[in-house]
Amino acid sequence: MQDDQTLSNRSTEGMVDYNAHSSAQQSMVANHAATIRKLVQNIGPVRPEFRIADYGCGPGLSTINVARSAIEAYREVEGDGPVAVCHLDQPGNDWNTLFTLLCGPEGYLEGRTCIRAEAAVGSFYDRMVSDESVNLATCFAASHWLSHAVHLDAPGSIWFADLQGEARRKMATLARSDWVRFLQLRAQELRPGGHLLVSTLGSVPDADEANGAAASGRGIYRAIQAAAQSMADEGLLDKASLDRFVFALWFQTEKDARDPIESDPVLSKAFEIKEVSVKPAPANADDVFGALIGDPAAYARKYTGYMRAFADTTLRTQLFGPAANDVEEADSLAEEFYRRFEALYREHPGKYRFELWNLTVVLRKRP
Ligand SMILES: C[S@@+](CC[C@H](N)C(=O)[O-])C[C@H]1O[C@@H](n2cnc3c(N)ncnc32)[C@H](O)[C@@H]1O
């Protein structure tokens, strides 16, 4: 298959069967339901409407739960005052599923009045809504995706945490400038007094790691590396593509997240920091799917489903497509890859476990 048919410049291409495999993301939102309520109360009544914007909303349940928490809190603040919920994501998001869900029994429209649901399509590394139009901005499990696909000279590592030397420096520079850009754009879109809540996967200092930090999900990415490397070693994947492929993501430490907000002149002027923290997830932080470890086959299936949901389109575009002559061949390579990945979890339960440290950033736009 030709590169120009298969390679994309996007950092992530969309989620596969996402609602069935996003329990980890849904827990992140559930854990912040109280934060959302508190932020809505702090913002108080607004005119002409209270506008929530959920950036990187994805196709369903998580963004619906974000909206529901905010709407319920606003109803306590201001009876039936008008509320607008804007769901923001890339063109490839499964918008049909999202709007079907939010109008149905699991949604937040049924039985309520004075609520407007809308979508904004694009990248959160660009302006997505108009100036000073958002009261509460949220972004769950999305801001770790960088602004574009990354190709580096990085044999032996498919993710940022194991990069070394020049490759690591380049990736760190991109991650920092993307974070600054993301926040500067939100500073323009938030109303004075509005709040931004970012919650995603983080990293914590760890002297035993090559780069001095343990990143969430390190087991998963190392299992992806092992499965892909074994296929490249057998000539099933293109070794040159694998050596240059790196997931375009970065899980920040508290310092990564905080430093630019304090030192960038635009950001320090725009935002008051309410919280920047990285903490173990409230439940199952040591192995997110550890409840299933007694049944290795189920444990392995859960991990494969979770990984496939966030990685499938990226891997197809960057690895399977370039090694295949047609779509059928790319499909077979994908199936072989998932078979190997699942076997790693079934045969070594716990070795590639998903450890989870949550990054939380809460900022208030200065009046
Ligand atoms: C793991 S999903 C999270 C979805 C949802 N927020 C949740 O918590 O379940 C990440 C989402 O971020 C979106 N995303 C990634 N990069 C983006 C960008 N630059 N602009 C807008 N959305 C983006 C993806 O399309 C995807 O829907």
CSV table of C-alpha atoms and ligand atoms in Angstrom, one decimal:
chain,number,residue,atom,x,y,z
A,1,MET,CA,0.0,0.0,0.0
A,2,GLN,CA,1.3,3.5,-0.8
A,3,ASP,CA,2.3,5.7,2.1
A,4,ASP,CA,0.2,8.6,0.9
A,5,GLN,CA,-2.9,6.3,1.2
A,6,THR,CA,-2.1,5.0,4.6
A,7,LEU,CA,0.0,7.6,6.5
A,8,SER,CA,-1.8,10.4,8.2
A,9,ASN,CA,-0.5,13.4,10.0
A,10,ARG,CA,-3.0,13.1,12.8
A,11,SER,CA,-1.8,12.0,16.3
A,12,THR,CA,-4.9,9.8,16.7
A,13,GLU,CA,-7.5,8.7,14.2
A,14,GLY,CA,-10.5,7.9,16.3
A,15,MET,CA,-11.7,5.3,18.7
A,16,VAL,CA,-12.9,1.7,17.9
A,17,ASP,CA,-16.0,0.3,19.7
A,18,TYR,CA,-15.2,2.9,22.3
A,19,ASN,CA,-18.2,2.9,24.6
A,20,ALA,CA,-17.7,-0.9,25.3
A,21,HIS,CA,-14.0,-0.4,26.1
A,22,SER,CA,-13.8,2.9,27.9
A,23,SER,CA,-14.4,1.9,31.5
A,24,ALA,CA,-11.1,3.4,32.6
A,25,GLN,CA,-12.0,6.8,31.0
A,26,GLN,CA,-15.5,6.6,32.4
A,27,SER,CA,-14.1,6.1,35.9
A,28,MET,CA,-12.0,9.2,35.4
A,29,VAL,CA,-15.1,11.3,34.7
A,30,ALA,CA,-17.0,9.6,37.6
A,31,ASN,CA,-14.1,10.5,40.0
A,32,HIS,CA,-14.4,14.1,39.0
A,33,ALA,CA,-18.2,14.4,39.3
A,34,ALA,CA,-17.8,16.3,42.6
A,35,THR,CA,-15.1,18.6,41.0
A,36,ILE,CA,-17.4,19.5,38.2
A,37,ARG,CA,-20.3,20.3,40.6
A,38,LYS,CA,-18.0,22.5,42.7
A,39,LEU,CA,-16.7,24.4,39.7
A,40,VAL,CA,-20.2,25.0,38.5
A,41,GLN,CA,-21.2,26.4,41.9
A,42,ASN,CA,-18.1,28.6,41.9
A,43,ILE,CA,-18.9,30.0,38.5
A,44,GLY,CA,-22.5,30.7,39.6
A,45,PRO,CA,-25.4,32.0,37.4
A,46,VAL,CA,-24.5,33.4,34.0
A,47,ARG,CA,-26.3,35.1,31.1
A,48,PRO,CA,-27.3,34.5,28.4
A,49,GLU,CA,-26.6,30.8,29.0
A,50,PHE,CA,-24.2,28.6,30.9
A,51,ARG,CA,-22.0,27.0,28.3
A,52,ILE,CA,-20.1,23.8,28.9
A,53,ALA,CA,-17.4,22.7,26.4
A,54,ASP,CA,-16.0,19.2,26.6
A,55,TYR,CA,-12.9,19.0,24.4
A,56,GLY,CA,-11.9,15.6,23.0
A,57,CYS,CA,-15.4,14.4,23.9
A,58,GLY,CA,-15.2,11.0,22.1
A,59,PRO,CA,-18.3,9.1,21.0
A,60,GLY,CA,-20.5,8.8,24.1
A,61,LEU,CA,-20.9,7.9,27.7
A,62,SER,CA,-18.1,9.9,29.2
A,63,THR,CA,-19.0,13.2,27.7
A,64,ILE,CA,-22.6,12.6,28.5
A,65,ASN,CA,-21.7,12.1,32.1
A,66,VAL,CA,-19.6,15.2,32.2
A,67,ALA,CA,-22.6,17.2,30.8
A,68,ARG,CA,-25.1,15.5,33.2
A,69,SER,CA,-23.0,16.4,36.3
A,70,ALA,CA,-22.6,20.0,35.1
A,71,ILE,CA,-26.3,20.4,34.2
A,72,GLU,CA,-27.5,18.9,37.5
A,73,ALA,CA,-25.2,21.3,39.4
A,74,TYR,CA,-26.4,24.3,37.4
A,75,ARG,CA,-30.0,23.4,38.0
A,76,GLU,CA,-29.2,23.8,41.7
A,77,VAL,CA,-27.5,27.1,41.1
A,78,GLU,CA,-30.2,28.6,38.8
A,79,GLY,CA,-33.4,26.7,38.4
A,80,ASP,CA,-34.1,26.2,34.7
A,81,GLY,CA,-31.6,28.8,33.4
A,82,PRO,CA,-30.5,28.0,29.8
A,83,VAL,CA,-27.6,25.7,29.4
A,84,ALA,CA,-25.6,24.9,26.2
A,85,VAL,CA,-23.4,21.8,26.0
A,86,CYS,CA,-20.8,21.8,23.3
A,87,HIS,CA,-19.1,18.5,22.4
A,88,LEU,CA,-15.8,19.1,20.6
A,89,ASP,CA,-13.7,16.5,18.8
A,90,GLN,CA,-12.0,15.6,15.5
A,91,PRO,CA,-14.0,14.9,12.2
A,92,GLY,CA,-13.5,11.2,12.6
A,93,ASN,CA,-15.3,11.0,16.0
A,94,ASP,CA,-18.4,8.8,15.9
A,95,TRP,CA,-20.8,11.8,16.0
A,96,ASN,CA,-23.8,9.7,15.1
A,97,THR,CA,-23.4,7.4,18.1
A,98,LEU,CA,-22.8,10.4,20.4
A,99,PHE,CA,-25.9,12.3,19.3
A,100,THR,CA,-28.1,9.2,19.3
A,101,LEU,CA,-27.0,8.4,22.9
A,102,LEU,CA,-27.4,11.9,24.2
A,103,CYS,CA,-31.0,12.1,22.9
A,104,GLY,CA,-31.9,8.7,24.3
A,105,PRO,CA,-32.5,7.3,27.8
A,106,GLU,CA,-28.8,7.4,28.8
A,107,GLY,CA,-28.5,11.0,27.5
A,108,TYR,CA,-29.1,14.3,29.3
A,109,LEU,CA,-31.8,15.9,27.1
A,110,GLU,CA,-34.7,13.6,27.8
A,111,GLY,CA,-37.0,15.1,30.4
A,112,ARG,CA,-35.1,18.3,30.7
A,113,THR,CA,-35.8,21.7,29.2
A,114,CYS,CA,-33.7,24.8,28.3
A,115,ILE,CA,-30.7,22.6,27.2
A,116,ARG,CA,-29.0,23.0,23.9
A,117,ALA,CA,-26.6,20.3,22.6
A,118,GLU,CA,-24.1,21.3,19.9
A,119,ALA,CA,-20.9,20.1,18.4
A,120,ALA,CA,-17.7,21.8,17.3
A,121,VAL,CA,-15.5,19.8,14.9
A,122,GLY,CA,-11.8,20.3,14.6
A,123,SER,CA,-8.6,20.1,16.6
A,124,PHE,CA,-8.2,21.5,20.1
A,125,TYR,CA,-4.8,22.7,18.9
A,126,ASP,CA,-6.9,25.3,16.9
A,127,ARG,CA,-9.6,27.7,18.0
A,128,MET,CA,-12.8,25.6,18.3
A,129,VAL,CA,-15.4,28.1,19.6
A,130,SER,CA,-15.7,31.9,19.7
A,131,ASP,CA,-14.0,34.3,22.1
A,132,GLU,CA,-15.0,34.2,25.7
A,133,SER,CA,-17.9,32.0,25.1
A,134,VAL,CA,-17.3,29.1,27.5
A,135,ASN,CA,-18.0,29.0,31.3
A,136,LEU,CA,-16.8,25.5,32.0
A,137,ALA,CA,-14.2,23.8,29.8
A,138,THR,CA,-13.4,20.1,30.4
A,139,CYS,CA,-11.1,17.7,28.7
A,140,PHE,CA,-11.0,14.1,29.8
A,141,ALA,CA,-8.4,11.5,28.6
A,142,ALA,CA,-7.6,13.5,25.5
A,143,SER,CA,-5.0,16.3,26.1
A,144,HIS,CA,-2.2,13.7,26.2
A,145,TRP,CA,-2.6,13.3,22.4
A,146,LEU,CA,-0.1,15.6,20.6
A,147,SER,CA,-1.0,17.9,17.7
A,148,HIS,CA,0.3,15.7,15.0
A,149,ALA,CA,1.8,12.3,14.2
A,150,VAL,CA,5.5,11.8,15.1
A,151,HIS,CA,8.2,10.0,13.2
A,152,LEU,CA,11.5,9.9,14.9
A,153,ASP,CA,14.6,7.8,14.8
A,154,ALA,CA,13.6,5.6,17.7
A,155,PRO,CA,14.3,1.9,17.3
A,156,GLY,CA,13.1,-0.1,20.2
A,157,SER,CA,10.5,2.3,21.5
A,158,ILE,CA,7.0,3.1,20.3
A,159,TRP,CA,6.3,5.6,23.0
A,160,PHE,CA,7.7,8.7,24.6
A,161,ALA,CA,8.6,7.2,28.0
A,162,ASP,CA,11.3,4.9,26.6
A,163,LEU,CA,12.9,7.4,24.1
A,164,GLN,CA,16.5,8.4,24.6
A,165,GLY,CA,18.7,11.3,23.5
A,166,GLU,CA,17.7,13.5,20.6
A,167,ALA,CA,14.4,11.7,20.0
A,168,ARG,CA,13.3,12.2,23.6
A,169,ARG,CA,14.3,15.9,23.5
A,170,LYS,CA,12.4,16.5,20.3
A,171,MET,CA,9.3,14.8,21.7
A,172,ALA,CA,9.6,16.7,25.0
A,173,THR,CA,9.8,20.0,23.1
A,174,LEU,CA,6.7,19.2,21.1
A,175,ALA,CA,4.7,18.1,24.2
A,176,ARG,CA,5.5,21.3,26.0
A,177,SER,CA,4.7,23.6,23.0
A,178,ASP,CA,1.4,21.7,22.4
A,179,TRP,CA,0.4,22.1,26.1
A,180,VAL,CA,1.1,25.8,26.0
A,181,ARG,CA,-0.9,26.1,22.7
A,182,PHE,CA,-3.8,24.1,24.1
A,183,LEU,CA,-4.0,26.3,27.2
A,184,GLN,CA,-3.5,29.6,25.3
A,185,LEU,CA,-6.4,28.7,23.0
A,186,ARG,CA,-8.6,27.8,26.0
A,187,ALA,CA,-7.7,31.1,27.6
A,188,GLN,CA,-9.2,32.9,24.6
A,189,GLU,CA,-12.3,30.7,24.6
A,190,LEU,CA,-13.1,30.9,28.3
A,191,ARG,CA,-15.1,33.7,29.8
A,192,PRO,CA,-13.4,35.7,32.6
A,193,GLY,CA,-14.2,33.7,35.8
A,194,GLY,CA,-14.6,30.5,33.8
A,195,HIS,CA,-12.9,27.3,34.7
A,196,LEU,CA,-10.9,24.7,32.9
A,197,LEU,CA,-10.7,21.1,34.2
A,198,VAL,CA,-8.2,18.7,32.5
A,199,SER,CA,-8.0,15.1,33.6
A,200,THR,CA,-5.9,12.6,31.9
A,201,LEU,CA,-3.1,10.0,32.4
A,202,GLY,CA,0.0,11.3,34.1
A,203,SER,CA,3.5,10.3,35.1
A,204,VAL,CA,5.2,10.2,38.5
A,205,PRO,CA,8.9,10.6,39.4
A,206,ASP,CA,10.7,7.2,39.5
A,207,ALA,CA,14.5,7.0,39.7
A,208,ASP,CA,14.4,3.4,38.4
A,209,GLU,CA,13.0,4.5,35.0
A,210,ALA,CA,15.4,5.6,32.2
A,211,ASN,CA,13.9,9.1,32.0
A,212,GLY,CA,13.3,9.4,35.8
A,213,ALA,CA,9.5,9.0,35.6
A,214,ALA,CA,7.0,6.2,35.6
A,215,ALA,CA,4.3,6.8,33.0
A,216,SER,CA,0.7,5.5,33.3
A,217,GLY,CA,0.1,2.4,31.1
A,218,ARG,CA,3.8,1.6,30.8
A,219,GLY,CA,3.0,-2.1,30.8
A,220,ILE,CA,0.6,-1.7,27.9
A,221,TYR,CA,3.0,0.2,25.7
A,222,ARG,CA,5.8,-2.2,26.4
A,223,ALA,CA,3.4,-5.1,25.4
A,224,ILE,CA,2.6,-3.3,22.2
A,225,GLN,CA,6.3,-2.8,21.6
A,226,ALA,CA,7.0,-6.5,22.2
A,227,ALA,CA,4.2,-7.8,20.0
A,228,ALA,CA,5.1,-5.4,17.1
A,229,GLN,CA,8.8,-6.1,17.4
A,230,SER,CA,8.3,-9.8,17.2
A,231,MET,CA,6.3,-9.3,14.0
A,232,ALA,CA,9.0,-7.0,12.6
A,233,ASP,CA,11.7,-9.5,13.5
A,234,GLU,CA,9.9,-12.1,11.5
A,235,GLY,CA,9.5,-9.8,8.5
A,236,LEU,CA,5.7,-9.3,8.9
A,237,LEU,CA,6.0,-5.6,9.7
A,238,ASP,CA,8.2,-3.1,8.0
A,239,LYS,CA,11.2,-2.7,10.4
A,240,ALA,CA,11.9,0.8,9.1
A,241,SER,CA,8.3,1.9,9.8
A,242,LEU,CA,8.4,0.4,13.3
A,243,ASP,CA,11.8,2.1,14.1
A,244,ARG,CA,10.3,5.5,13.2
A,245,PHE,CA,6.9,5.0,14.7
A,246,VAL,CA,6.2,6.6,18.1
A,247,PHE,CA,2.7,7.1,19.5
A,248,ALA,CA,2.1,10.9,19.4
A,249,LEU,CA,1.3,11.2,23.1
A,250,TRP,CA,2.9,12.4,26.3
A,251,PHE,CA,1.7,11.7,29.9
A,252,GLN,CA,2.8,14.7,31.9
A,253,THR,CA,4.4,14.8,35.4
A,254,GLU,CA,3.1,17.5,37.7
A,255,LYS,CA,6.2,19.5,36.8
A,256,ASP,CA,5.5,19.1,33.0
A,257,ALA,CA,2.0,20.4,33.5
A,258,ARG,CA,2.7,23.2,36.0
A,259,ASP,CA,5.9,24.8,34.7
A,260,PRO,CA,4.5,26.3,31.5
A,261,ILE,CA,1.5,27.7,33.3
A,262,GLU,CA,3.7,29.6,35.7
A,263,SER,CA,6.4,30.6,33.3
A,264,ASP,CA,4.6,31.4,30.0
A,265,PRO,CA,3.7,35.1,30.2
A,266,VAL,CA,0.4,34.7,28.4
A,267,LEU,CA,-0.7,31.7,30.6
A,268,SER,CA,0.5,33.2,33.9
A,269,LYS,CA,-1.5,36.3,33.2
A,270,ALA,CA,-4.6,34.4,32.0
A,271,PHE,CA,-4.9,31.7,34.6
A,272,GLU,CA,-5.0,31.3,38.4
A,273,ILE,CA,-3.9,27.7,39.3
A,274,LYS,CA,-6.5,25.9,41.5
A,275,GLU,CA,-4.9,22.5,41.2
A,276,VAL,CA,-2.1,20.7,39.4
A,277,SER,CA,-1.6,17.2,40.7
A,278,VAL,CA,-0.7,13.7,39.7
A,279,LYS,CA,-2.1,11.0,42.0
A,280,PRO,CA,-2.7,7.3,41.8
A,281,ALA,CA,-6.2,6.5,40.5
A,282,PRO,CA,-8.7,6.2,43.4
A,283,ALA,CA,-9.3,2.5,42.5
A,284,ASN,CA,-7.2,-0.3,40.9
A,285,ALA,CA,-4.3,2.1,40.4
A,286,ASP,CA,-1.8,-0.8,40.4
A,287,ASP,CA,-3.6,-2.8,37.7
A,288,VAL,CA,-6.7,-1.2,36.2
A,289,PHE,CA,-8.1,-4.5,35.1
A,290,GLY,CA,-6.6,-6.5,38.0
A,291,ALA,CA,-10.0,-7.7,39.2
A,292,LEU,CA,-9.9,-10.1,36.3
A,293,ILE,CA,-6.4,-11.5,36.9
A,294,GLY,CA,-7.7,-14.8,38.3
A,295,ASP,CA,-9.1,-15.5,34.8
A,296,PRO,CA,-6.1,-15.0,32.5
A,297,ALA,CA,-8.2,-15.4,29.3
A,298,ALA,CA,-10.7,-12.7,30.4
A,299,TYR,CA,-7.9,-10.5,31.7
A,300,ALA,CA,-6.1,-10.7,28.4
A,301,ARG,CA,-9.3,-10.0,26.4
A,302,LYS,CA,-10.0,-7.0,28.5
A,303,TYR,CA,-6.6,-5.5,27.9
A,304,THR,CA,-6.8,-6.2,24.2
A,305,GLY,CA,-10.2,-4.6,23.9
A,306,TYR,CA,-9.0,-1.5,25.8
A,307,MET,CA,-5.8,-1.2,23.7
A,308,ARG,CA,-7.6,-1.8,20.4
A,309,ALA,CA,-10.2,0.9,21.2
A,310,PHE,CA,-7.5,3.7,21.4
A,311,ALA,CA,-4.7,2.3,19.2
A,312,ASP,CA,-6.3,0.4,16.3
A,313,THR,CA,-6.6,3.2,13.8
A,314,THR,CA,-3.2,4.7,14.6
A,315,LEU,CA,-1.5,1.3,14.3
A,316,ARG,CA,-3.3,0.5,11.0
A,317,THR,CA,-2.3,3.9,9.6
A,318,GLN,CA,1.3,3.9,10.8
A,319,LEU,CA,2.3,0.2,10.9
A,320,PHE,CA,-0.1,-2.4,9.3
A,321,GLY,CA,-1.0,-0.3,6.3
A,322,PRO,CA,2.6,0.4,5.2
A,323,ALA,CA,3.5,-3.3,5.5
A,324,ALA,CA,0.5,-4.5,3.5
A,325,ASN,CA,-0.4,-4.6,-0.2
A,326,ASP,CA,-4.1,-4.2,0.3
A,327,VAL,CA,-6.8,-3.8,3.0
A,328,GLU,CA,-7.2,-7.5,3.5
A,329,GLU,CA,-3.5,-8.0,4.2
A,330,ALA,CA,-3.6,-5.0,6.6
A,331,ASP,CA,-6.5,-6.7,8.4
A,332,SER,CA,-4.6,-10.0,8.8
A,333,LEU,CA,-1.6,-8.2,10.1
A,334,ALA,CA,-3.8,-6.4,12.7
A,335,GLU,CA,-5.4,-9.7,13.7
A,336,GLU,CA,-1.9,-11.3,14.1
A,337,PHE,CA,-0.8,-8.4,16.2
A,338,TYR,CA,-3.8,-8.5,18.5
A,339,ARG,CA,-3.3,-12.3,18.9
A,340,ARG,CA,0.3,-11.8,20.0
A,341,PHE,CA,-0.6,-8.9,22.3
A,342,GLU,CA,-3.4,-11.0,24.0
A,343,ALA,CA,-1.1,-14.0,24.4
A,344,LEU,CA,1.3,-11.8,26.4
A,345,TYR,CA,-1.4,-11.0,28.9
A,346,ARG,CA,-2.8,-14.5,29.1
A,347,GLU,CA,0.7,-16.1,29.5
A,348,HIS,CA,2.1,-13.5,31.9
A,349,PRO,CA,-0.7,-12.0,33.9
A,350,GLY,CA,0.4,-8.9,35.8
A,351,LYS,CA,3.6,-8.4,33.8
A,352,TYR,CA,2.2,-5.8,31.5
A,353,ARG,CA,-0.4,-4.3,33.9
A,354,PHE,CA,-1.9,-0.9,33.4
A,355,GLU,CA,-0.8,1.3,36.3
A,356,LEU,CA,-2.7,4.5,36.4
A,357,TRP,CA,-1.7,7.9,37.8
A,358,ASN,CA,-4.3,10.6,37.1
A,359,LEU,CA,-3.2,14.1,36.1
A,360,THR,CA,-5.7,16.8,37.2
A,361,VAL,CA,-5.4,20.4,36.2
A,362,VAL,CA,-7.9,23.0,37.4
A,363,LEU,CA,-7.5,26.6,36.2
A,364,ARG,CA,-9.6,29.7,36.6
A,365,LYS,CA,-9.5,32.4,33.9
A,366,ARG,CA,-8.7,35.6,35.7
A,367,PRO,CA,-11.5,38.2,35.5
B,1,LIG,C1,-9.5,8.4,24.8
B,1,LIG,S1,-10.7,9.4,24.0
B,1,LIG,C2,-11.5,10.2,25.3
B,1,LIG,C3,-12.9,10.5,25.1
B,1,LIG,C4,-13.7,11.0,26.2
B,1,LIG,N1,-13.2,12.4,26.6
B,1,LIG,C5,-13.6,10.1,27.4
B,1,LIG,O1,-13.2,10.5,28.5
B,1,LIG,O2,-14.0,8.9,27.3
B,1,LIG,C6,-9.7,10.7,23.3
B,1,LIG,C7,-10.5,11.6,22.4
B,1,LIG,O3,-9.7,12.8,22.1
B,1,LIG,C8,-9.9,13.1,20.8
B,1,LIG,N2,-8.8,14.0,20.4
B,1,LIG,C9,-7.5,13.6,20.3
B,1,LIG,N3,-6.7,14.6,19.8
B,1,LIG,C10,-7.6,15.6,19.5
B,1,LIG,C11,-7.5,17.0,19.0
B,1,LIG,N4,-6.3,17.4,18.6
B,1,LIG,N5,-8.6,17.7,18.9
B,1,LIG,C12,-9.8,17.3,19.3
B,1,LIG,N6,-10.0,16.0,19.8
B,1,LIG,C13,-8.9,15.2,19.9
B,1,LIG,C14,-10.0,11.8,20.1
B,1,LIG,O4,-10.6,12.0,18.8
B,1,LIG,C15,-10.8,11.0,21.1
B,1,LIG,O5,-12.2,11.1,20.8
